JSON list of C-alpha atoms in Angstrom, two decimals:
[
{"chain": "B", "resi": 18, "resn": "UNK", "atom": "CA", "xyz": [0.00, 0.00, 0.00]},
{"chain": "B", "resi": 19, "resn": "UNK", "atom": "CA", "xyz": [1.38, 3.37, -1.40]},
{"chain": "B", "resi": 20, "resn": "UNK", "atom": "CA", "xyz": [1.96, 6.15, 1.59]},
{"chain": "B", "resi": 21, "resn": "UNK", "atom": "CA", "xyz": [-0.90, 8.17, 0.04]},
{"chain": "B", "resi": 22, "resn": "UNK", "atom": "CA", "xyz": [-3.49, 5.59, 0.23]},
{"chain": "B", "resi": 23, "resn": "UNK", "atom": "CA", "xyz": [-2.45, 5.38, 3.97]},
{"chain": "B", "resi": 24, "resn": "UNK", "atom": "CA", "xyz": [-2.70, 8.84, 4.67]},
{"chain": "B", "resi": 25, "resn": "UNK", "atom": "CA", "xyz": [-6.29, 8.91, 2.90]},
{"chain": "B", "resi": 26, "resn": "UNK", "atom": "CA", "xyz": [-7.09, 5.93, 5.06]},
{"chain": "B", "resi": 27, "resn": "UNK", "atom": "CA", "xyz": [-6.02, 7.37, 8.66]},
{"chain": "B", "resi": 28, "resn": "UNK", "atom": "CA", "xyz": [-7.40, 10.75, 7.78]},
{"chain": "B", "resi": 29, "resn": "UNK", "atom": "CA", "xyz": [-10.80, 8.68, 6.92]},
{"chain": "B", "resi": 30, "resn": "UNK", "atom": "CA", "xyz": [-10.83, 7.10, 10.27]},
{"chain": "B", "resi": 31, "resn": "UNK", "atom": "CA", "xyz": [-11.52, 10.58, 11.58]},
{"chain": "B", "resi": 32, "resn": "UNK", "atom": "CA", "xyz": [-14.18, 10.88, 9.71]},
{"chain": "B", "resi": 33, "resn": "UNK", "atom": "CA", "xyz": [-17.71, 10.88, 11.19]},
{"chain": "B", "resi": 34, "resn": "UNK", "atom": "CA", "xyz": [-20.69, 9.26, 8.69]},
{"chain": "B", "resi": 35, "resn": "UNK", "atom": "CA", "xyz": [-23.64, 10.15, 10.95]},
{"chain": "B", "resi": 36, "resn": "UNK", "atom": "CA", "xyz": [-26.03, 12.99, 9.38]},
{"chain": "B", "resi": 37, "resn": "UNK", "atom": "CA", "xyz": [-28.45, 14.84, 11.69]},
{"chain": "B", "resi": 38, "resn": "UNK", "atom": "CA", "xyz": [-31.00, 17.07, 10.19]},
{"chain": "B", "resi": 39, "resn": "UNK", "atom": "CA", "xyz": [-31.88, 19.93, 12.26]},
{"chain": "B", "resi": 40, "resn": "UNK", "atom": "CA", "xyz": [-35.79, 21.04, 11.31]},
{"chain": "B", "resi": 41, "resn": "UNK", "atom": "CA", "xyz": [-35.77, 25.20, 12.29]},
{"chain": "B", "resi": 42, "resn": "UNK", "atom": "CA", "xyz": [-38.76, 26.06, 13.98]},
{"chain": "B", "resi": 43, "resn": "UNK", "atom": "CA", "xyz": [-39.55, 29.45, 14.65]},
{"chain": "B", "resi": 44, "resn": "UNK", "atom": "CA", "xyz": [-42.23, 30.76, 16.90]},
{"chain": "B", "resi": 45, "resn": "UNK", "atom": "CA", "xyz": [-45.33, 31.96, 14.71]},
{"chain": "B", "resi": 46, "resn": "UNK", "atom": "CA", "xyz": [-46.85, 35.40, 13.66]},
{"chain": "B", "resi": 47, "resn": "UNK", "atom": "CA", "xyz": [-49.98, 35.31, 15.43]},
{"chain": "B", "resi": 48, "resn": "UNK", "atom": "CA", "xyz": [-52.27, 37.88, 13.22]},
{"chain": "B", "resi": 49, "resn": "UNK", "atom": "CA", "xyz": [-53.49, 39.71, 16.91]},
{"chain": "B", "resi": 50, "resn": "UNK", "atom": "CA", "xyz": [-50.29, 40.20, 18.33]},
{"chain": "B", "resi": 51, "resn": "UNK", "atom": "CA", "xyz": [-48.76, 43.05, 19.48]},
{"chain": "B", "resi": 52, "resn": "UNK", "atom": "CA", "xyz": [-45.27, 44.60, 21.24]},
{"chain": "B", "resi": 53, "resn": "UNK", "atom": "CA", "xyz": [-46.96, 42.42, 24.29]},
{"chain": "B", "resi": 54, "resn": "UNK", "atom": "CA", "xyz": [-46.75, 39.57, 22.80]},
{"chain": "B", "resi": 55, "resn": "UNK", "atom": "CA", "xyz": [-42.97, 38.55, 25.08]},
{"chain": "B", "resi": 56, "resn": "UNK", "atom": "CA", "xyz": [-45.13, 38.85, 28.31]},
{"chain": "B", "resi": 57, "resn": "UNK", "atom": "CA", "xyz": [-48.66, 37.68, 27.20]},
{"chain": "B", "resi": 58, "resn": "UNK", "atom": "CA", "xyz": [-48.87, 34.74, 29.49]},
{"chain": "B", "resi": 59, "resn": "UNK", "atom": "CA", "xyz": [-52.62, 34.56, 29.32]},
{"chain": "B", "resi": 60, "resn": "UNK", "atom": "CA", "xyz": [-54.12, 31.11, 29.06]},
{"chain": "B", "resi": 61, "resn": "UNK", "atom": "CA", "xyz": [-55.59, 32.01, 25.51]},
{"chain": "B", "resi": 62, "resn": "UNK", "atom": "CA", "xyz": [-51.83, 33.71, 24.35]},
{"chain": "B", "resi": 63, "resn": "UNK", "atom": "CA", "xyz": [-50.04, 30.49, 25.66]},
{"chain": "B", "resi": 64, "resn": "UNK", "atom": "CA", "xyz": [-52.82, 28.49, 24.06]},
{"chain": "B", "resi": 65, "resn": "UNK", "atom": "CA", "xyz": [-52.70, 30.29, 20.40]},
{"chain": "B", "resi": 66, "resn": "UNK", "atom": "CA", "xyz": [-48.83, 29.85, 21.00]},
{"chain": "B", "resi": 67, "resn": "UNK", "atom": "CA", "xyz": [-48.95, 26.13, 21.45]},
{"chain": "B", "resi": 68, "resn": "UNK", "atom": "CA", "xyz": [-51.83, 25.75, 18.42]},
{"chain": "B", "resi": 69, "resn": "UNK", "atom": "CA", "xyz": [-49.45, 27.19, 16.05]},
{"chain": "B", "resi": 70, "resn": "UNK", "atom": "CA", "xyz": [-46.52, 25.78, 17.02]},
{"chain": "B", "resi": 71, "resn": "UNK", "atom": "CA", "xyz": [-47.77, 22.44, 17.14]},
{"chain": "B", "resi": 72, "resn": "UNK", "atom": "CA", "xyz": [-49.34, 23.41, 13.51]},
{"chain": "B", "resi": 73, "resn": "UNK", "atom": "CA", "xyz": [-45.81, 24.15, 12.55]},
{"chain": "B", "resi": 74, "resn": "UNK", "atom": "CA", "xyz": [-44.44, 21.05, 13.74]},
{"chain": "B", "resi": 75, "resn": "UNK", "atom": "CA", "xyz": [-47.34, 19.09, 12.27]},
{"chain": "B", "resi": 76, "resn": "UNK", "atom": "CA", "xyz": [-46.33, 20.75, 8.68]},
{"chain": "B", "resi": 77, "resn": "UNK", "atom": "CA", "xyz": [-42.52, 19.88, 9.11]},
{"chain": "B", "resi": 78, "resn": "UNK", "atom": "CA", "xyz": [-43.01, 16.28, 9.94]},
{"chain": "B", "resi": 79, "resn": "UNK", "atom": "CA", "xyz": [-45.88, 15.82, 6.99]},
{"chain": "B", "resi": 80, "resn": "UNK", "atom": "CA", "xyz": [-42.97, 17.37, 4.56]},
{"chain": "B", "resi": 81, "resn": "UNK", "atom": "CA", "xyz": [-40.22, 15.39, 6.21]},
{"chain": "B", "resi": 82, "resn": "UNK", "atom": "CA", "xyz": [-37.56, 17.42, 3.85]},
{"chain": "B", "resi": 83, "resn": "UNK", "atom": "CA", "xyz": [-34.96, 14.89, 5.70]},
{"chain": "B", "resi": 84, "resn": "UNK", "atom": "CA", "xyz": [-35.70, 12.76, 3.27]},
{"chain": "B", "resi": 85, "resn": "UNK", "atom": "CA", "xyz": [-34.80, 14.45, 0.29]},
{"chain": "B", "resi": 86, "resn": "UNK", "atom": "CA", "xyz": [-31.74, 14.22, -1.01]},
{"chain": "B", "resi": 87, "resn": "UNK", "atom": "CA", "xyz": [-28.64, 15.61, 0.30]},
{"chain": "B", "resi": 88, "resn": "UNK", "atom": "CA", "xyz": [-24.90, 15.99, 0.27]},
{"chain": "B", "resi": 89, "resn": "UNK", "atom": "CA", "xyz": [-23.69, 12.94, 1.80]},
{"chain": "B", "resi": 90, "resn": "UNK", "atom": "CA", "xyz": [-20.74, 15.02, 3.26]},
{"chain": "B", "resi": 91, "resn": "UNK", "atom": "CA", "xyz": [-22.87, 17.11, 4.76]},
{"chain": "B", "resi": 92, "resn": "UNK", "atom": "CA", "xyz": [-22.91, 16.72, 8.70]},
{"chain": "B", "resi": 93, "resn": "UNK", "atom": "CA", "xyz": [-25.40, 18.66, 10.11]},
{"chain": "B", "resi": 94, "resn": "UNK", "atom": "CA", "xyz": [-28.39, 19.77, 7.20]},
{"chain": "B", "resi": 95, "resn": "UNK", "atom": "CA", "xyz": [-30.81, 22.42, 8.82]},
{"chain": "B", "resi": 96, "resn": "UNK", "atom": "CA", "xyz": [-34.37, 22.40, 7.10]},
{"chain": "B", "resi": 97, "resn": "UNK", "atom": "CA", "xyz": [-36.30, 25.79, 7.70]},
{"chain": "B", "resi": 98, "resn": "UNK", "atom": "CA", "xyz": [-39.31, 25.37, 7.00]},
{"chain": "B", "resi": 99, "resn": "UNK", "atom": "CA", "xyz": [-40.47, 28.96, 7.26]},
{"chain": "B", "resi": 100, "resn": "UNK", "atom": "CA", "xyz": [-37.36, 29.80, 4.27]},
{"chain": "B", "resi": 101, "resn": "UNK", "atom": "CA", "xyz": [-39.12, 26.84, 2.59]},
{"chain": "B", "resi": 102, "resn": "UNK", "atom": "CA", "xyz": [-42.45, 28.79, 2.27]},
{"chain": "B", "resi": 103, "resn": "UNK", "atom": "CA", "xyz": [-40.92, 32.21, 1.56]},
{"chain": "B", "resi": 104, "resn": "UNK", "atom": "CA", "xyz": [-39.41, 30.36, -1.52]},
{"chain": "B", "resi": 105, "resn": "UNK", "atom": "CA", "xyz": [-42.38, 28.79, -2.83]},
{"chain": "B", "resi": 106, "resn": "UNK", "atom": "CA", "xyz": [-44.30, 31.59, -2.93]},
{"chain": "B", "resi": 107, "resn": "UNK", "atom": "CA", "xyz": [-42.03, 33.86, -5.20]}
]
């Protein structure tokens, strides 16, 4: 075995082959918000907080964009789903 195979080989070994996908969710809009909206811990503001989020997360898992392809290098792949959105509509 040449010396440059070897080095390719023990540089390999460092290597890591595991991917995680990373899904980006950001809380919501919520169309009657307002500057309160950081302190509104009402039980209907948490509750329209947790409906949308949980819509959100509903959406991501229904697209599951971690299985599209990818770069097989790629470690860590972050999916925002809100980007994802923005994009389709242009």
């Amino acid at each position: 075995m040449g010396a440059k195979t070897r080095i390719v080989q023990d540089l390999a070994e460092y290597g890591c082959r595991t991917q995680m996908h990373v899904v980006r969710l950001l809380a919501p809009r919520l169309d009657n918000e307002n500057h309160t909206k950081d302190i509104d811990f009402s039980a209907s503001g948490i509750r329209q907080r947790w409906e949308a989020g949980y819509a959100d997360t509903v959406r991501a898992l229904q697209r599951a964009a971690w299985d599209d392809d990818c770069d097989p290098l790629e470690g860590v792949i972050l999916h925002d789903p809100e980007a994802e959105v923005a994009l389709a509509a242009e």
